Each structure stands twice: as C-alpha cells, then as structure tokens.
PDB file of C-alpha atoms in Angstrom:
ATOM      1  CA  MET A  57      18.365  -9.983 -85.160  1.00  0.00           C
ATOM      2  CA  ASN A  58      22.063 -10.779 -85.147  1.00  0.00           C
ATOM      3  CA  LYS A  59      21.355 -14.584 -85.403  1.00  0.00           C
ATOM      4  CA  LEU A  60      19.017 -14.310 -88.411  1.00  0.00           C
ATOM      5  CA  ILE A  61      21.564 -12.150 -90.074  1.00  0.00           C
ATOM      6  CA  SER A  62      24.192 -15.220 -89.116  1.00  0.00           C
ATOM      7  CA  ILE A  63      22.208 -17.938 -90.641  1.00  0.00           C
ATOM      8  CA  THR A  64      21.244 -16.069 -93.641  1.00  0.00           C
ATOM      9  CA  LYS A  65      24.863 -15.267 -94.796  1.00  0.00           C
ATOM     10  CA  LYS A  66      25.449 -19.066 -94.113  1.00  0.00           C
ATOM     11  CA  TYR A  67      22.624 -20.750 -95.548  1.00  0.00           C
ATOM     12  CA  GLY A  68      21.059 -18.239 -97.736  1.00  0.00           C
ATOM     13  CA  PHE A  69      17.821 -16.553 -97.998  1.00  0.00           C
ATOM     14  CA  LYS A  70      15.791 -19.354 -98.647  1.00  0.00           C
ATOM     15  CA  TYR A  71      17.058 -21.135 -95.433  1.00  0.00           C
ATOM     16  CA  LEU A  72      15.957 -17.657 -93.743  1.00  0.00           C
ATOM     17  CA  ILE A  73      12.130 -18.089 -94.965  1.00  0.00           C
ATOM     18  CA  ILE A  74      11.801 -21.733 -94.484  1.00  0.00           C
ATOM     19  CA  TYR A  75      13.351 -21.227 -90.761  1.00  0.00           C
ATOM     20  CA  THR A  76      10.807 -18.625 -89.796  1.00  0.00           C
ATOM     21  CA  LEU A  77       7.832 -20.505 -91.121  1.00  0.00           C
ATOM     22  CA  PHE A  78       9.008 -23.338 -88.954  1.00  0.00           C
ATOM     23  CA  LYS A  79       9.428 -21.386 -86.147  1.00  0.00           C
ATOM     24  CA  LEU A  80       6.094 -19.889 -86.499  1.00  0.00           C
ATOM     25  CA  LYS A  81       5.053 -23.386 -86.564  1.00  0.00           C
ATOM     26  CA  VAL A  82       3.697 -22.924 -90.233  1.00  0.00           C
ATOM     27  CA  LEU A  83       5.607 -25.673 -91.317  1.00  0.00           C
ATOM     28  CA  LYS A  84       6.099 -28.787 -89.002  1.00  0.00           C
ATOM     29  CA  ASP A  85       8.788 -30.778 -90.825  1.00  0.00           C
ATOM     30  CA  ASP A  86      12.709 -29.365 -90.712  1.00  0.00           C
ATOM     31  CA  THR A  87      13.738 -31.709 -93.696  1.00  0.00           C
ATOM     32  CA  ARG A  88      14.273 -28.604 -95.753  1.00  0.00           C
ATOM     33  CA  LEU A  89      16.068 -26.828 -93.236  1.00  0.00           C
ATOM     34  CA  LEU A  90      18.395 -29.893 -92.908  1.00  0.00           C
ATOM     35  CA  LEU A  91      19.113 -30.312 -96.477  1.00  0.00           C
ATOM     36  CA  LEU A  92      19.867 -26.840 -97.157  1.00  0.00           C
ATOM     37  CA  LYS A  93      22.605 -26.860 -94.177  1.00  0.00           C
ATOM     38  CA  GLN A  94      23.602 -29.924 -95.779  1.00  0.00           C
ATOM     39  CA  LYS A  95      24.263 -28.532 -99.086  1.00  0.00           C
ATOM     40  CA  TYR A  96      26.287 -25.582 -97.374  1.00  0.00           C
ATOM     41  CA  TYR A  97      28.656 -28.199 -95.349  1.00  0.00           C
ATOM     42  CA  LYS A  98      29.219 -30.247 -98.446  1.00  0.00           C
ATOM     43  CA  SER A  99      30.556 -27.196-100.246  1.00  0.00           C
ATOM     44  CA  LEU A 100      33.360 -26.421 -97.679  1.00  0.00           C
ATOM     45  CA  ASN A 101      36.991 -27.449 -98.188  1.00  0.00           C
ATOM     46  CA  GLN A 102      39.024 -29.262 -95.228  1.00  0.00           C
ATOM     47  CA  THR A 103      40.141 -26.003 -93.689  1.00  0.00           C
ATOM     48  CA  GLU A 104      36.584 -24.533 -93.724  1.00  0.00           C
ATOM     49  CA  ILE A 105      35.491 -27.780 -92.188  1.00  0.00           C
ATOM     50  CA  GLU A 106      37.886 -27.901 -89.858  1.00  0.00           C
ATOM     51  CA  LYS A 107      37.034 -24.411 -88.578  1.00  0.00           C
ATOM     52  CA  SER A 108      33.262 -25.148 -88.875  1.00  0.00           C
ATOM     53  CA  LEU A 109      33.684 -28.002 -86.563  1.00  0.00           C
ATOM     54  CA  CYS A 110      35.474 -26.391 -83.867  1.00  0.00           C
ATOM     55  CA  THR A 111      32.576 -23.687 -84.082  1.00  0.00           C
ATOM     56  CA  TRP A 112      30.348 -26.360 -83.831  1.00  0.00           C
ATOM     57  CA  PHE A 113      31.831 -27.688 -80.761  1.00  0.00           C
ATOM     58  CA  TYR A 114      32.004 -24.453 -78.998  1.00  0.00           C
ATOM     59  CA  GLU A 115      28.228 -23.958 -79.487  1.00  0.00           C
ATOM     60  CA  HIS A 116      27.417 -27.456 -78.180  1.00  0.00           C
ATOM     61  CA  THR A 117      30.115 -27.613 -75.251  1.00  0.00           C
ATOM     62  CA  GLY A 118      30.957 -23.884 -74.458  1.00  0.00           C
ATOM     63  CA  LYS A 119      34.455 -25.063 -75.003  1.00  0.00           C
ATOM     64  CA  LYS A 120      37.043 -24.221 -77.450  1.00  0.00           C
ATOM     65  CA  LEU A 121      38.478 -26.871 -79.613  1.00  0.00           C
ATOM     66  CA  ASP A 122      42.303 -26.959 -81.098  1.00  0.00           C
ATOM     67  CA  LEU A 123      42.382 -29.992 -83.222  1.00  0.00           C
ATOM     68  CA  ASN A 124      46.109 -29.729 -83.365  1.00  0.00           C
ATOM     69  CA  ASN A 125      46.170 -30.242 -79.537  1.00  0.00           C
ATOM     70  CA  VAL A 126      43.244 -32.419 -78.213  1.00  0.00           C
ATOM     71  CA  SER A 127      43.477 -34.100 -74.781  1.00  0.00           C
ATOM     72  CA  THR A 128      39.786 -34.869 -73.771  1.00  0.00           C
ATOM     73  CA  PHE A 129      37.685 -37.618 -74.985  1.00  0.00           C
ATOM     74  CA  ASN A 130      35.147 -35.195 -76.419  1.00  0.00           C
ATOM     75  CA  GLU A 131      38.294 -33.367 -78.099  1.00  0.00           C
ATOM     76  CA  LYS A 132      39.556 -36.611 -79.553  1.00  0.00           C
ATOM     77  CA  MET A 133      35.874 -37.641 -80.961  1.00  0.00           C
ATOM     78  CA  GLN A 134      35.945 -34.401 -82.753  1.00  0.00           C
ATOM     79  CA  TYR A 135      39.686 -35.269 -84.303  1.00  0.00           C
ATOM     80  CA  LEU A 136      38.558 -38.920 -85.061  1.00  0.00           C
ATOM     81  CA  LYS A 137      36.006 -37.599 -86.793  1.00  0.00           C
ATOM     82  CA  LEU A 138      38.055 -35.875 -89.501  1.00  0.00           C
ATOM     83  CA  TYR A 139      41.235 -37.658 -89.768  1.00  0.00           C
ATOM     84  CA  ASP A 140      40.534 -41.480 -88.694  1.00  0.00           C
ATOM     85  CA  ASN A 141      38.272 -42.782 -91.460  1.00  0.00           C
ATOM     86  CA  SER A 142      38.536 -45.808 -93.687  1.00  0.00           C
ATOM     87  CA  GLU A 143      36.529 -48.130 -95.667  1.00  0.00           C
ATOM     88  CA  LEU A 144      36.298 -50.509 -93.060  1.00  0.00           C
ATOM     89  CA  LYS A 145      34.973 -48.164 -90.720  1.00  0.00           C
ATOM     90  CA  THR A 146      32.233 -47.041 -93.326  1.00  0.00           C
ATOM     91  CA  VAL A 147      31.052 -50.622 -93.435  1.00  0.00           C
ATOM     92  CA  LEU A 148      30.801 -51.252 -89.943  1.00  0.00           C
ATOM     93  CA  ALA A 149      28.970 -47.861 -89.377  1.00  0.00           C
ATOM     94  CA  ASP A 150      26.384 -48.928 -91.936  1.00  0.00           C
ATOM     95  CA  LYS A 151      23.582 -50.546 -89.929  1.00  0.00           C
ATOM     96  CA  TYR A 152      22.716 -52.936 -93.139  1.00  0.00           C
ATOM     97  CA  LEU A 153      26.210 -54.224 -93.814  1.00  0.00           C
ATOM     98  CA  ALA A 154      27.605 -54.062 -89.945  1.00  0.00           C
ATOM     99  CA  PRO A 155      25.606 -57.326 -88.760  1.00  0.00           C
ATOM    100  CA  LYS A 156      26.965 -59.383 -92.067  1.00  0.00           C
ATOM    101  CA  LYS A 157      30.538 -58.264 -91.244  1.00  0.00           C
ATOM    102  CA  VAL A 158      30.128 -58.675 -87.654  1.00  0.00           C
ATOM    103  CA  LYS A 159      28.896 -62.255 -88.113  1.00  0.00           C
ATOM    104  CA  GLU A 160      31.739 -63.000 -90.447  1.00  0.00           C
ATOM    105  CA  ILE A 161      34.259 -61.792 -87.526  1.00  0.00           C
ATOM    106  CA  CYS A 162      32.793 -63.322 -84.660  1.00  0.00           C
ATOM    107  CA  GLY A 163      31.067 -66.444 -86.023  1.00  0.00           C
ATOM    108  CA  ASP A 164      28.708 -68.353 -83.747  1.00  0.00           C
ATOM    109  CA  LYS A 165      29.907 -66.294 -80.434  1.00  0.00           C
ATOM    110  CA  ILE A 166      27.142 -63.498 -81.330  1.00  0.00           C
ATOM    111  CA  ASN A 167      23.739 -63.414 -82.761  1.00  0.00           C
ATOM    112  CA  ILE A 168      22.398 -61.258 -85.332  1.00  0.00           C
ATOM    113  CA  ILE A 169      18.976 -59.455 -84.777  1.00  0.00           C
ATOM    114  CA  PRO A 170      17.169 -61.017 -87.665  1.00  0.00           C
ATOM    115  CA  CYS A 171      16.368 -58.701 -90.649  1.00  0.00           C
ATOM    116  CA  LEU A 172      12.820 -58.788 -92.157  1.00  0.00           C
ATOM    117  CA  GLY A 173      13.376 -56.303 -94.978  1.00  0.00           C
ATOM    118  CA  VAL A 174      15.520 -53.896 -96.806  1.00  0.00           C
ATOM    119  CA  TYR A 175      14.286 -51.072 -98.810  1.00  0.00           C
ATOM    120  CA  SER A 176      15.220 -48.041-100.971  1.00  0.00           C
ATOM    121  CA  ASN A 177      11.759 -46.380-100.364  1.00  0.00           C
ATOM    122  CA  ALA A 178       9.411 -46.296 -97.813  1.00  0.00           C
ATOM    123  CA  LYS A 179       6.745 -47.326-100.521  1.00  0.00           C
ATOM    124  CA  GLU A 180       8.228 -50.730-100.999  1.00  0.00           C
ATOM    125  CA  ILE A 181       7.263 -51.874 -97.364  1.00  0.00           C
ATOM    126  CA  ASP A 182       4.814 -54.253 -97.361  1.00  0.00           C
ATOM    127  CA  TYR A 183       3.621 -54.442 -93.869  1.00  0.00           C
ATOM    128  CA  SER A 184       1.370 -57.499 -94.562  1.00  0.00           C
ATOM    129  CA  THR A 185       4.565 -59.690 -94.516  1.00  0.00           C
ATOM    130  CA  LEU A 186       5.666 -57.834 -91.062  1.00  0.00           C
ATOM    131  CA  PRO A 187       4.666 -59.175 -87.640  1.00  0.00           C
ATOM    132  CA  GLU A 188       2.848 -57.227 -85.044  1.00  0.00           C
ATOM    133  CA  LYS A 189       6.170 -55.950 -83.519  1.00  0.00           C
ATOM    134  CA  PHE A 190       8.986 -54.880 -85.464  1.00  0.00           C
ATOM    135  CA  VAL A 191      11.352 -52.047 -85.966  1.00  0.00           C
ATOM    136  CA  LEU A 192      12.137 -49.514 -88.818  1.00  0.00           C
ATOM    137  CA  LYS A 193      15.369 -47.737 -88.984  1.00  0.00           C
ATOM    138  CA  CYS A 194      17.860 -46.115 -91.510  1.00  0.00           C
ATOM    139  CA  ASN A 195      20.969 -47.599 -91.769  1.00  0.00           C
ATOM    140  CA  HIS A 196      23.295 -44.586 -92.494  1.00  0.00           C
ATOM    141  CA  GLY A 197      23.373 -42.565 -89.484  1.00  0.00           C
ATOM    142  CA  SER A 198      21.990 -42.129 -85.753  1.00  0.00           C
ATOM    143  CA  GLY A 199      18.528 -42.015 -84.207  1.00  0.00           C
ATOM    144  CA  MET A 200      16.710 -42.699 -87.284  1.00  0.00           C
ATOM    145  CA  ASN A 201      14.221 -45.258 -85.637  1.00  0.00           C
ATOM    146  CA  ILE A 202      10.895 -46.257 -85.341  1.00  0.00           C
ATOM    147  CA  ILE A 203       9.628 -48.966 -82.878  1.00  0.00           C
ATOM    148  CA  VAL A 204       6.494 -50.520 -84.028  1.00  0.00           C
ATOM    149  CA  LYS A 205       4.535 -52.230 -80.835  1.00  0.00           C
ATOM    150  CA  ASN A 206       1.279 -52.474 -82.521  1.00  0.00           C
ATOM    151  CA  LYS A 207       1.013 -52.793 -86.366  1.00  0.00           C
ATOM    152  CA  GLU A 208      -2.785 -51.596 -86.652  1.00  0.00           C
ATOM    153  CA  LYS A 209      -2.232 -48.634 -84.865  1.00  0.00           C
ATOM    154  CA  LEU A 210       0.343 -47.530 -87.167  1.00  0.00           C
ATOM    155  CA  ASN A 211      -0.182 -44.006 -89.277  1.00  0.00           C
ATOM    156  CA  LYS A 212       2.026 -45.593 -92.338  1.00  0.00           C
ATOM    157  CA  LYS A 213       1.629 -42.399 -94.322  1.00  0.00           C
ATOM    158  CA  ILE A 214       3.309 -40.492 -91.427  1.00  0.00           C
ATOM    159  CA  VAL A 215       5.942 -43.182 -90.988  1.00  0.00           C
ATOM    160  CA  ALA A 216       6.616 -43.295 -94.780  1.00  0.00           C
ATOM    161  CA  LYS A 217       7.330 -39.574 -94.981  1.00  0.00           C
ATOM    162  CA  LYS A 218       9.553 -39.431 -91.932  1.00  0.00           C
ATOM    163  CA  LEU A 219      11.402 -42.414 -93.578  1.00  0.00           C
ATOM    164  CA  ASN A 220      11.641 -40.898 -96.745  1.00  0.00           C
ATOM    165  CA  ASN A 221      12.793 -37.574 -95.318  1.00  0.00           C
ATOM    166  CA  TRP A 222      15.669 -39.307 -93.504  1.00  0.00           C
ATOM    167  CA  LEU A 223      16.814 -40.957 -96.744  1.00  0.00           C
ATOM    168  CA  LYS A 224      17.531 -37.614 -98.210  1.00  0.00           C
ATOM    169  CA  ILE A 225      19.818 -37.126 -95.032  1.00  0.00           C
ATOM    170  CA  ASN A 226      23.591 -37.455 -95.377  1.00  0.00           C
ATOM    171  CA  TYR A 227      24.534 -38.095 -91.926  1.00  0.00           C
ATOM    172  CA  ALA A 228      28.034 -37.043 -92.028  1.00  0.00           C
ATOM    173  CA  TYR A 229      26.727 -33.145 -92.795  1.00  0.00           C
ATOM    174  CA  ARG A 230      23.725 -33.038 -90.658  1.00  0.00           C
ATOM    175  CA  ASN A 231      24.009 -29.971 -88.717  1.00  0.00           C
ATOM    176  CA  GLY A 232      27.525 -29.741 -89.223  1.00  0.00           C
ATOM    177  CA  ALA A 233      28.851 -32.149 -87.088  1.00  0.00           C
ATOM    178  CA  PHE A 234      30.907 -33.804 -89.565  1.00  0.00           C
ATOM    179  CA  GLU A 235      30.732 -37.793 -88.562  1.00  0.00           C
ATOM    180  CA  MET A 236      32.398 -38.602 -91.763  1.00  0.00           C
ATOM    181  CA  GLN A 237      32.113 -42.556 -91.211  1.00  0.00           C
ATOM    182  CA  TYR A 238      28.585 -42.129 -92.645  1.00  0.00           C
ATOM    183  CA  LYS A 239      29.605 -39.959 -95.737  1.00  0.00           C
ATOM    184  CA  ASP A 240      29.371 -43.116 -98.240  1.00  0.00           C
ATOM    185  CA  ILE A 241      26.891 -44.997 -96.839  1.00  0.00           C
ATOM    186  CA  PRO A 242      24.049 -45.938 -99.440  1.00  0.00           C
ATOM    187  CA  PRO A 243      20.716 -44.935 -97.494  1.00  0.00           C
ATOM    188  CA  ARG A 244      18.542 -47.801 -97.098  1.00  0.00           C
ATOM    189  CA  ILE A 245      15.433 -48.540 -94.807  1.00  0.00           C
ATOM    190  CA  ILE A 246      15.731 -52.030 -92.582  1.00  0.00           C
ATOM    191  CA  ALA A 247      12.747 -53.749 -91.130  1.00  0.00           C
ATOM    192  CA  GLU A 248      14.076 -55.618 -87.684  1.00  0.00           C
ATOM    193  CA  GLU A 249      12.627 -58.109 -85.414  1.00  0.00           C
ATOM    194  CA  TYR A 250      11.738 -56.536 -82.059  1.00  0.00           C
ATOM    195  CA  ILE A 251      13.433 -57.502 -78.960  1.00  0.00           C
ATOM    196  CA  GLU A 252      13.361 -56.966 -75.481  1.00  0.00           C
ATOM    197  CA  GLU A 253      14.127 -58.698 -72.480  1.00  0.00           C
ATOM    198  CA  VAL A 254      11.876 -60.666 -70.051  1.00  0.00           C
ATOM    199  CA  ASP A 255      11.035 -57.731 -67.898  1.00  0.00           C
ATOM    200  CA  GLY A 256      10.187 -55.675 -70.968  1.00  0.00           C
ATOM    201  CA  ASN A 257      13.295 -53.508 -70.719  1.00  0.00           C
ATOM    202  CA  LEU A 258      16.115 -53.936 -73.108  1.00  0.00           C
ATOM    203  CA  HIS A 259      19.355 -53.379 -71.433  1.00  0.00           C
ATOM    204  CA  ASP A 260      22.122 -51.708 -73.776  1.00  0.00           C
ATOM    205  CA  TYR A 261      25.680 -53.003 -72.907  1.00  0.00           C
ATOM    206  CA  LYS A 262      28.004 -50.303 -74.513  1.00  0.00           C
ATOM    207  CA  ILE A 263      31.710 -51.870 -74.203  1.00  0.00           C
ATOM    208  CA  HIS A 264      34.044 -48.664 -74.631  1.00  0.00           C
ATOM    209  CA  CYS A 265      37.018 -50.221 -76.662  1.00  0.00           C
ATOM    210  CA  PHE A 266      40.604 -48.384 -76.758  1.00  0.00           C
ATOM    211  CA  ASN A 267      43.001 -49.244 -79.295  1.00  0.00           C
ATOM    212  CA  GLY A 268      41.676 -52.799 -79.522  1.00  0.00           C
ATOM    213  CA  GLU A 269      41.504 -53.053 -75.678  1.00  0.00           C
ATOM    214  CA  PRO A 270      37.952 -53.039 -73.877  1.00  0.00           C
ATOM    215  CA  LYS A 271      38.080 -50.548 -70.777  1.00  0.00           C
ATOM    216  CA  TYR A 272      34.566 -49.929 -69.621  1.00  0.00           C
ATOM    217  CA  ILE A 273      31.116 -51.154 -69.832  1.00  0.00           C
ATOM    218  CA  GLN A 274      28.252 -48.899 -70.106  1.00  0.00           C
ATOM    219  CA  VAL A 275      24.823 -50.296 -69.283  1.00  0.00           C
ATOM    220  CA  ILE A 276      21.864 -47.965 -70.206  1.00  0.00           C
ATOM    221  CA  GLY A 277      18.526 -48.963 -69.526  1.00  0.00           C
ATOM    222  CA  ASN A 278      14.814 -47.765 -68.733  1.00  0.00           C
ATOM    223  CA  ARG A 279      14.646 -45.791 -71.776  1.00  0.00           C
ATOM    224  CA  ASN A 280      11.909 -44.070 -73.002  1.00  0.00           C
ATOM    225  CA  PHE A 281      12.354 -43.226 -76.402  1.00  0.00           C
ATOM    226  CA  GLU A 282       9.818 -40.296 -76.988  1.00  0.00           C
ATOM    227  CA  LYS A 283      11.250 -38.080 -74.043  1.00  0.00           C
ATOM    228  CA  HIS A 284      15.014 -39.172 -74.848  1.00  0.00           C
ATOM    229  CA  THR A 285      15.441 -40.101 -71.197  1.00  0.00           C
ATOM    230  CA  ALA A 286      17.444 -43.145 -69.754  1.00  0.00           C
ATOM    231  CA  PHE A 287      19.698 -44.168 -66.839  1.00  0.00           C
ATOM    232  CA  GLU A 288      23.006 -45.482 -66.940  1.00  0.00           C
ATOM    233  CA  CYS A 289      26.222 -47.140 -65.128  1.00  0.00           C
ATOM    234  CA  PHE A 290      29.717 -47.443 -66.086  1.00  0.00           C
ATOM    235  CA  PHE A 291      31.754 -50.655 -64.884  1.00  0.00           C
ATOM    236  CA  ASP A 292      35.247 -51.758 -65.356  1.00  0.00           C
ATOM    237  CA  LEU A 293      36.358 -54.926 -66.395  1.00  0.00           C
ATOM    238  CA  ASN A 294      35.919 -56.502 -63.028  1.00  0.00           C
ATOM    239  CA  TRP A 295      32.162 -55.045 -62.962  1.00  0.00           C
ATOM    240  CA  ASN A 296      33.336 -52.522 -60.202  1.00  0.00           C
ATOM    241  CA  LYS A 297      30.882 -49.618 -60.531  1.00  0.00           C
ATOM    242  CA  MET A 298      32.313 -46.289 -61.619  1.00  0.00           C
ATOM    243  CA  ASN A 299      31.797 -42.916 -60.028  1.00  0.00           C
ATOM    244  CA  PHE A 300      31.209 -41.196 -63.477  1.00  0.00           C
ATOM    245  CA  THR A 301      28.459 -40.865 -65.952  1.00  0.00           C
ATOM    246  CA  TYR A 302      28.354 -39.509 -69.510  1.00  0.00           C
ATOM    247  CA  THR A 303      24.920 -39.155 -71.101  1.00  0.00           C
ATOM    248  CA  TYR A 304      22.133 -39.886 -68.664  1.00  0.00           C
ATOM    249  CA  PRO A 305      21.826 -40.027 -64.777  1.00  0.00           C
ATOM    250  CA  ILE A 306      23.371 -42.900 -62.814  1.00  0.00           C
ATOM    251  CA  TYR A 307      21.152 -45.945 -62.022  1.00  0.00           C
ATOM    252  CA  LYS A 308      20.346 -45.986 -58.264  1.00  0.00           C
ATOM    253  CA  GLU A 309      19.708 -49.707 -58.250  1.00  0.00           C
ATOM    254  CA  ASP A 310      22.151 -52.315 -58.728  1.00  0.00           C
ATOM    255  CA  ILE A 311      22.793 -53.994 -62.064  1.00  0.00           C
ATOM    256  CA  LYS A 312      23.593 -57.617 -62.052  1.00  0.00           C
ATOM    257  CA  LYS A 313      27.133 -58.406 -63.373  1.00  0.00           C
ATOM    258  CA  PRO A 314      26.040 -60.993 -66.842  1.00  0.00           C
ATOM    259  CA  ASP A 315      27.041 -64.621 -66.383  1.00  0.00           C
ATOM    260  CA  ASN A 316      28.856 -64.383 -69.951  1.00  0.00           C
ATOM    261  CA  LEU A 317      30.916 -60.631 -69.473  1.00  0.00           C
ATOM    262  CA  SER A 318      33.888 -62.578 -70.367  1.00  0.00           C
ATOM    263  CA  GLU A 319      32.423 -63.765 -73.907  1.00  0.00           C
ATOM    264  CA  MET A 320      30.894 -60.179 -74.087  1.00  0.00           C
ATOM    265  CA  LEU A 321      34.480 -58.469 -73.776  1.00  0.00           C
ATOM    266  CA  GLU A 322      36.014 -61.166 -75.918  1.00  0.00           C
ATOM    267  CA  ILE A 323      33.564 -60.052 -78.795  1.00  0.00           C
ATOM    268  CA  ALA A 324      34.292 -56.071 -78.082  1.00  0.00           C
ATOM    269  CA  LYS A 325      37.791 -56.774 -78.366  1.00  0.00           C
ATOM    270  CA  ASN A 326      37.559 -58.865 -81.609  1.00  0.00           C
ATOM    271  CA  LEU A 327      35.451 -56.171 -83.195  1.00  0.00           C
ATOM    272  CA  SER A 328      37.993 -53.195 -81.955  1.00  0.00           C
ATOM    273  CA  ASN A 329      41.373 -54.394 -83.042  1.00  0.00           C
ATOM    274  CA  ASN A 330      41.515 -52.278 -85.985  1.00  0.00           C
ATOM    275  CA  PHE A 331      40.521 -49.060 -84.333  1.00  0.00           C
ATOM    276  CA  LYS A 332      41.910 -46.135 -81.906  1.00  0.00           C
ATOM    277  CA  TYR A 333      38.310 -45.907 -80.613  1.00  0.00           C
ATOM    278  CA  VAL A 334      35.125 -47.641 -80.958  1.00  0.00           C
ATOM    279  CA  ARG A 335      32.041 -48.607 -78.691  1.00  0.00           C
ATOM    280  CA  VAL A 336      30.766 -52.021 -79.047  1.00  0.00           C
ATOM    281  CA  ASP A 337      26.986 -52.116 -78.452  1.00  0.00           C
ATOM    282  CA  LEU A 338      25.519 -55.585 -77.459  1.00  0.00           C
ATOM    283  CA  TYR A 339      22.259 -56.757 -76.001  1.00  0.00           C
ATOM    284  CA  LEU A 340      21.796 -59.699 -73.620  1.00  0.00           C
ATOM    285  CA  ILE A 341      18.288 -61.839 -74.586  1.00  0.00           C
ATOM    286  CA  ASN A 342      17.787 -65.128 -72.222  1.00  0.00           C
ATOM    287  CA  SER A 343      21.548 -64.774 -71.734  1.00  0.00           C
ATOM    288  CA  ASP A 344      22.562 -65.064 -75.436  1.00  0.00           C
ATOM    289  CA  ILE A 345      24.560 -62.136 -76.967  1.00  0.00           C
ATOM    290  CA  TYR A 346      23.100 -59.882 -79.625  1.00  0.00           C
ATOM    291  CA  PHE A 347      24.912 -57.518 -81.922  1.00  0.00           C
ATOM    292  CA  GLY A 348      23.657 -53.921 -81.483  1.00  0.00           C
ATOM    293  CA  GLU A 349      25.744 -51.626 -83.604  1.00  0.00           C
ATOM    294  CA  LEU A 350      29.460 -50.232 -83.492  1.00  0.00           C
ATOM    295  CA  THR A 351      29.899 -46.300 -82.655  1.00  0.00           C
ATOM    296  CA  PHE A 352      32.780 -44.554 -83.531  1.00  0.00           C
ATOM    297  CA  THR A 353      32.064 -41.164 -82.412  1.00  0.00           C
ATOM    298  CA  ALA A 354      30.012 -41.574 -78.874  1.00  0.00           C
ATOM    299  CA  ALA A 355      27.148 -39.095 -78.465  1.00  0.00           C
ATOM    300  CA  ASN A 356      29.158 -36.790 -81.356  1.00  0.00           C
ATOM    301  CA  GLY A 357      31.513 -36.144 -78.848  1.00  0.00           C
ATOM    302  CA  VAL A 358      29.619 -33.321 -76.922  1.00  0.00           C
ATOM    303  CA  ASP A 359      27.577 -35.057 -74.073  1.00  0.00           C
ATOM    304  CA  LYS A 360      28.403 -33.870 -70.627  1.00  0.00           C
ATOM    305  CA  TRP A 361      30.556 -36.435 -68.218  1.00  0.00           C
ATOM    306  CA  SER A 362      30.141 -36.236 -64.765  1.00  0.00           C
ATOM    307  CA  PRO A 363      32.059 -35.280 -62.877  1.00  0.00           C
ATOM    308  CA  GLU A 364      34.071 -33.360 -65.680  1.00  0.00           C
ATOM    309  CA  THR A 365      37.506 -35.031 -64.699  1.00  0.00           C
ATOM    310  CA  ALA A 366      36.390 -37.871 -66.506  1.00  0.00           C
ATOM    311  CA  ASP A 367      36.365 -36.356 -69.737  1.00  0.00           C
ATOM    312  CA  ILE A 368      40.032 -36.016 -69.247  1.00  0.00           C
ATOM    313  CA  GLU A 369      40.795 -39.636 -67.702  1.00  0.00           C
ATOM    314  CA  VAL A 370      38.837 -41.259 -70.257  1.00  0.00           C
ATOM    315  CA  GLY A 371      40.517 -39.337 -73.148  1.00  0.00           C
ATOM    316  CA  LYS A 372      43.743 -40.393 -71.946  1.00  0.00           C
ATOM    317  CA  LEU A 373      43.003 -43.800 -72.932  1.00  0.00           C
ATOM    318  CA  ILE A 374      42.609 -42.923 -76.909  1.00  0.00           C
ATOM    319  CA  LYS A 375      46.072 -42.873 -78.414  1.00  0.00           C
ATOM    320  CA  LEU A 376      46.138 -41.163 -81.449  1.00  0.00           C
TER     321      LEU A 376
END
C-alpha cells in the first residue's frame, strides 16, 4: 500500500491505474508507464534531479550516494551522468552518428558494420530490401535491439509496435537513471548487417579507458539475449586474467589473446582521449576489427563488482 501511495504522489493517479492493469496483466505493454515516468523526470530542476538520482542509486544498490564525495566506479558513473556531458559525447552516444565519427577518427584501422537502412518510423521499413539475417535497433539508448535470424518467421506487426514504442522514449529520463548523454539524440531506427564469429558466438571486447588510457579489456560471450545471460573475463593490457567481474559470471575456459590486440588498444586510445571515462566496444570478425559502440556510463553504474573491492580500485582510475 505504501508503494502505491508513493508512486501515485510521484507519477500521478493515471500512472497508478495503468500500473495496476499492467501488474494484473490486463495490459502487456509498459510504454505508457515509461512515458508517464519520463514526463515526471523531465519536469525536475537540477537540484531535484540530483536528489532523485541518489534515490534511484540507493534503490538499485542499497548504497547511499553523495554526489559531492564520490570514490567508487559506480558512484563516479552517477557523477559523470550529470556533470560531464558535451556535444561530442552526444554524437558518439548516437548509434547512427557514432560509426561515421569513429571512421573519421580511425580511418582504415577500423571497420564499420554496414548500415542497411535508417528509418524515422517502423512503417518505413521495406523488408524486401533486407537480407534473411539482420539487426534492427534504435540509436538513442541501450538495449533496444531486435536480432533477426530468419526474416520469414518475423512478426512484423509486433516488431513495428515495439520499435515505434522505443522511439517515444527519451532514454536520458528512462526510469530516472538520468544518462544525460542521450538527451538530445534524435530517435531513429537502424537496420544493420548481422555479424557473428565462425563458431556462431560473437565475442564483445569492451576496452575500459580512463582519461584517454586503456586499462582493462572485458570480454563477454556465450550470450543469451532472451534470458539476458552471458559470461565474461577482465584482462589487463598484457592479457593477464584479472580476478574480478562486473556484470556476468566469469568464464571458466581460457580466452585466446587477439593477435591484433595492440591495434585494438590503439583504436581505443584514439577514441577515448577526450573523456574521463569511456568503454570502447569492439568485435573481431576473421581477425578484422569492427566498431561496436562507445559507452559512457557502463551498466548504468549499478551492476555488482565481484569482489566488491574492485568497485573501489577501478574507481580510482577515473580522475574527475
């Protein structure tokens, strides 16, 4: 009851009605809930945003946040969300514009996953022009991806509804996380070529860079996108396996050091030299380096470091 009273005060009586119908499974789509939350968070002034973010952080981690005294990695992610944004960061957070900018910076040292189409509405997608396998994604946030491995089995009506709902969301205000680098990105839908490694498991090489210097390579693989599971390992620049993880359980098997690791690190360095922190996500396809994305607030700053001391040690690398 206290929770219902709290959300009614915060988001309004209309939200309570829709929330109740959603919990009762009368409504299956939570877009209207997200939009009502978005309206509330967009109405806040800077002081209210700071207070709200501290509350959000406590709800997700069980830890208090003082934005005037941040020390851990996760705490500094919250600080960077609010106080370290720029036009360049917005461009590089845009999944449509970022590949063009990255190619401009890195040239032939990096490959870009081919773009098959750009749309302002799902109704514009001409599936007859797309191959059997492809990826649909929105450019203005995280996790808004649809992987299509068999076009003939695709329910285009359901996909169109999902994509158009995503387009309505300003990801900066989604659930009060305030990832402000996304705030001014014009929403688009992108169709990209589907890529995978020879063994069918695309490894994601996430190079964590601090004040323009790569420090750790986080390798993620064995993903199950439906169940949101995977395995990971952290390595230092000499490919020594670290004893900590951040998001997923640790790989038990060995992961081979990429033959062109030095080139990957050079790319990461070139892309990170304007930022206090950025994670440069790369893929290797037949030994060719492909750009994935640039992430400025890794895991929203609320995933759990294991052991917990890594949160402190890795946090020391971010110089505010």
